PDB file of C-alpha atoms in Angstrom:
ATOM      1  CA  MET C   1      85.489  67.074  97.435  1.00 85.00           C
ATOM      2  CA  ILE C   2      84.441  65.347  94.224  1.00 90.00           C
ATOM      3  CA  THR C   3      80.895  63.973  94.092  1.00 88.00           C
ATOM      4  CA  GLY C   4      79.174  62.113  91.301  1.00 91.00           C
ATOM      5  CA  TYR C   5      76.980  59.334  90.047  1.00 89.00           C
ATOM      6  CA  VAL C   6      77.444  56.476  87.651  1.00 94.00           C
ATOM      7  CA  ILE C   7      74.658  54.278  86.328  1.00 95.00           C
ATOM      8  CA  GLY C   8      75.616  50.646  86.830  1.00 95.00           C
ATOM      9  CA  GLU C   9      74.104  49.629  83.506  1.00 96.00           C
ATOM     10  CA  SER C  10      76.252  52.202  81.696  1.00 96.00           C
ATOM     11  CA  LEU C  11      79.463  50.306  82.424  1.00 96.00           C
ATOM     12  CA  ARG C  12      80.920  48.027  79.766  1.00 95.00           C
ATOM     13  CA  PRO C  13      80.773  44.307  80.559  1.00 95.00           C
ATOM     14  CA  GLY C  14      84.051  43.485  82.255  1.00 94.00           C
ATOM     15  CA  ALA C  15      84.876  47.127  82.968  1.00 94.00           C
ATOM     16  CA  VAL C  16      86.154  48.162  86.388  1.00 90.00           C
ATOM     17  CA  PHE C  17      85.816  51.684  87.784  1.00 89.00           C
ATOM     18  CA  GLU C  18      87.934  51.854  90.933  1.00 86.00           C
ATOM     19  CA  PRO C  19      89.909  55.069  91.215  1.00 83.00           C
ATOM     20  CA  ARG C  20      91.987  55.467  94.335  1.00 81.00           C
ATOM     21  CA  GLY C  21      90.124  57.074  97.233  1.00 85.00           C
ATOM     22  CA  LEU C  22      86.646  56.472  95.853  1.00 88.00           C
ATOM     23  CA  ARG C  23      83.938  56.134  98.541  1.00 92.00           C
ATOM     24  CA  LEU C  24      80.463  54.809  98.028  1.00 93.00           C
ATOM     25  CA  ARG C  25      77.714  57.130  99.291  1.00 95.00           C
ATOM     26  CA  LYS C  26      74.565  55.343  98.130  1.00 96.00           C
ATOM     27  CA  VAL C  27      73.285  52.727  95.695  1.00 97.00           C
ATOM     28  CA  HIS C  28      69.664  52.590  94.653  1.00 96.00           C
ATOM     29  CA  ARG C  29      67.522  51.263  91.818  1.00 97.00           C
ATOM     30  CA  VAL C  30      64.955  53.312  89.934  1.00 94.00           C
ATOM     31  CA  GLU C  31      62.492  52.712  87.136  1.00 93.00           C
ATOM     32  CA  ILE C  32      63.229  55.090  84.286  1.00 87.00           C
ATOM     33  CA  GLY C  33      60.163  56.196  82.401  1.00 82.00           C
ATOM     34  CA  GLY C  34      62.275  57.848  79.714  1.00 78.00           C
ATOM     35  CA  ALA C  35      64.709  55.055  78.905  1.00 80.00           C
ATOM     36  CA  SER C  36      65.396  54.630  75.199  1.00 82.00           C
ATOM     37  CA  ALA C  37      64.444  51.379  73.485  1.00 82.00           C
ATOM     38  CA  ALA C  38      68.087  50.248  73.785  1.00 85.00           C
ATOM     39  CA  GLN C  39      68.323  51.053  77.522  1.00 89.00           C
ATOM     40  CA  PRO C  40      66.998  48.893  80.360  1.00 92.00           C
ATOM     41  CA  PRO C  41      63.887  50.273  82.120  1.00 92.00           C
ATOM     42  CA  VAL C  42      65.462  49.950  85.592  1.00 95.00           C
ATOM     43  CA  TRP C  43      68.784  51.614  86.450  1.00 94.00           C
ATOM     44  CA  THR C  44      71.205  51.177  89.340  1.00 96.00           C
ATOM     45  CA  LEU C  45      72.408  54.598  90.496  1.00 95.00           C
ATOM     46  CA  VAL C  46      75.746  54.582  92.287  1.00 95.00           C
ATOM     47  CA  GLU C  47      76.504  57.796  94.179  1.00 94.00           C
ATOM     48  CA  TRP C  48      80.182  58.247  95.058  1.00 93.00           C
ATOM     49  CA  GLU C  49      82.650  60.779  96.378  1.00 91.00           C
ATOM     50  CA  SER C  50      86.390  61.235  96.514  1.00 89.00           C
ATOM     51  CA  ASP C  51      88.932  63.560  98.081  1.00 85.00           C
ATOM     52  CA  GLY C  52      91.245  62.749  95.187  1.00 75.00           C
ATOM     53  CA  GLU C  53      92.988  65.626  93.529  1.00 78.00           C
ATOM     54  CA  ASP C  54      93.657  64.088  90.124  1.00 87.00           C
ATOM     55  CA  VAL C  55      90.362  64.974  88.461  1.00 92.00           C
ATOM     56  CA  GLN C  56      91.604  64.091  84.982  1.00 92.00           C
ATOM     57  CA  ALA C  57      92.717  60.600  86.047  1.00 92.00           C
ATOM     58  CA  LEU C  58      89.315  60.015  87.638  1.00 93.00           C
ATOM     59  CA  ALA C  59      87.532  61.204  84.488  1.00 95.00           C
ATOM     60  CA  ASP C  60      89.785  59.125  82.237  1.00 95.00           C
ATOM     61  CA  SER C  61      89.120  56.028  84.358  1.00 93.00           C
ATOM     62  CA  LEU C  62      85.399  56.560  84.016  1.00 95.00           C
ATOM     63  CA  ALA C  63      85.671  57.245  80.260  1.00 97.00           C
ATOM     64  CA  ALA C  64      87.473  53.924  79.860  1.00 96.00           C
ATOM     65  CA  ALA C  65      84.757  52.049  81.786  1.00 97.00           C
ATOM     66  CA  LEU C  66      81.629  53.405  80.092  1.00 97.00           C
ATOM     67  CA  GLU C  67      79.745  51.515  77.408  1.00 96.00           C
ATOM     68  CA  PRO C  68      80.210  53.340  74.079  1.00 93.00           C
ATOM     69  CA  ASP C  69      76.748  52.460  72.742  1.00 91.00           C
ATOM     70  CA  ASN C  70      73.475  54.275  73.501  1.00 89.00           C
ATOM     71  CA  GLY C  71      75.014  57.586  74.563  1.00 92.00           C
ATOM     72  CA  TRP C  72      75.715  56.631  78.178  1.00 95.00           C
ATOM     73  CA  TYR C  73      77.507  59.251  80.240  1.00 96.00           C
ATOM     74  CA  ALA C  74      78.345  60.039  83.846  1.00 95.00           C
ATOM     75  CA  ASP C  75      78.983  63.376  85.462  1.00 94.00           C
ATOM     76  CA  PHE C  76      80.543  64.764  88.585  1.00 93.00           C
ATOM     77  CA  THR C  77      81.427  68.077  90.124  1.00 92.00           C
ATOM     78  CA  VAL C  78      84.544  69.322  91.799  1.00 91.00           C
ATOM     79  CA  GLY C  79      84.350  72.809  93.256  1.00 90.00           C
ATOM     80  CA  ASP C  80      82.798  75.017  90.597  1.00 92.00           C
ATOM     81  CA  GLU C  81      83.728  72.683  87.748  1.00 95.00           C
ATOM     82  CA  CYS C  82      81.398  70.248  85.974  1.00 95.00           C
ATOM     83  CA  VAL C  83      82.885  67.128  84.431  1.00 96.00           C
ATOM     84  CA  VAL C  84      80.775  65.182  81.932  1.00 97.00           C
ATOM     85  CA  VAL C  85      82.205  61.861  80.797  1.00 97.00           C
ATOM     86  CA  PHE C  86      81.225  59.743  77.806  1.00 98.00           C
ATOM     87  CA  ALA C  87      83.000  56.588  76.646  1.00 97.00           C
ATOM     88  CA  GLY C  88      86.389  57.814  75.489  1.00 96.00           C
ATOM     89  CA  ARG C  89      85.550  61.526  75.867  1.00 97.00           C
ATOM     90  CA  VAL C  90      85.708  64.004  78.764  1.00 98.00           C
ATOM     91  CA  PHE C  91      84.238  67.512  78.949  1.00 98.00           C
ATOM     92  CA  ARG C  92      85.231  69.928  81.704  1.00 97.00           C
ATOM     93  CA  TYR C  93      83.757  73.380  82.171  1.00 97.00           C
ATOM     94  CA  ARG C  94      82.952  75.896  84.899  1.00 97.00           C
ATOM     95  CA  ARG C  95      79.404  75.987  86.243  1.00 94.00           C
ATOM     96  CA  GLY C  96      77.405  78.517  84.257  1.00 94.00           C
ATOM     97  CA  ASP C  97      79.646  78.235  81.166  1.00 97.00           C
ATOM     98  CA  GLU C  98      76.945  77.913  78.509  1.00 96.00           C
ATOM     99  CA  LYS C  99      79.423  77.240  75.709  1.00 97.00           C
ATOM    100  CA  GLY C 100      81.140  74.432  77.648  1.00 97.00           C
ATOM    101  CA  ARG C 101      77.817  72.835  78.529  1.00 97.00           C
ATOM    102  CA  ALA C 102      76.568  73.194  74.930  1.00 97.00           C
ATOM    103  CA  GLU C 103      79.658  71.346  73.634  1.00 98.00           C
ATOM    104  CA  ALA C 104      79.000  68.412  75.988  1.00 98.00           C
ATOM    105  CA  VAL C 105      75.281  68.365  75.092  1.00 98.00           C
ATOM    106  CA  ALA C 106      76.057  68.437  71.353  1.00 98.00           C
ATOM    107  CA  TYR C 107      78.462  65.536  71.760  1.00 98.00           C
ATOM    108  CA  GLY C 108      75.831  63.598  73.719  1.00 97.00           C
ATOM    109  CA  ARG C 109      73.333  64.105  70.920  1.00 96.00           C
ATOM    110  CA  SER C 110      75.922  62.928  68.379  1.00 97.00           C
ATOM    111  CA  VAL C 111      76.447  59.630  70.226  1.00 96.00           C
ATOM    112  CA  GLY C 112      72.756  58.917  70.799  1.00 93.00           C
ATOM    113  CA  THR C 113      72.005  60.226  74.279  1.00 93.00           C
ATOM    114  CA  PRO C 114      68.241  60.827  74.417  1.00 91.00           C
ATOM    115  CA  GLU C 115      67.525  64.555  74.569  1.00 91.00           C
ATOM    116  CA  HIS C 116      65.709  64.414  77.902  1.00 90.00           C
ATOM    117  CA  GLN C 117      68.696  62.639  79.483  1.00 92.00           C
ATOM    118  CA  LEU C 118      71.063  65.536  78.733  1.00 93.00           C
ATOM    119  CA  ASP C 119      70.060  67.099  82.037  1.00 90.00           C
ATOM    120  CA  TRP C 120      73.014  66.826  84.399  1.00 91.00           C
ATOM    121  CA  ALA C 121      72.982  69.202  87.345  1.00 84.00           C
ATOM    122  CA  GLU C 122      75.428  72.056  87.702  1.00 82.00           C
TER     123      GLU C 122
END
């Protein structure tokens, strides 16, 4: 089972994220106290899941849909693997792999993700 979130506001205008087998689990809106000046203060969180087996295709689809500005990212887990996706870039590492996580965090910093938002769960 693959489970993840995507922030609605992180998708590029006109982008479509619709991998085969994707199921919606929950959609809710939250006020974000730590949004950057370039980010909206209210986010739409879309929780999804999939039984799909092509993790890379799913990640690539998400990478193609994300807005490249402001350091937006999405993440999901599959088994003991964490997948962190930025616009045009995918990081995959095993839970607990500090080096793999550090590489994704460093990339996030380099593209403008606010430090306190580099907090995906493992």
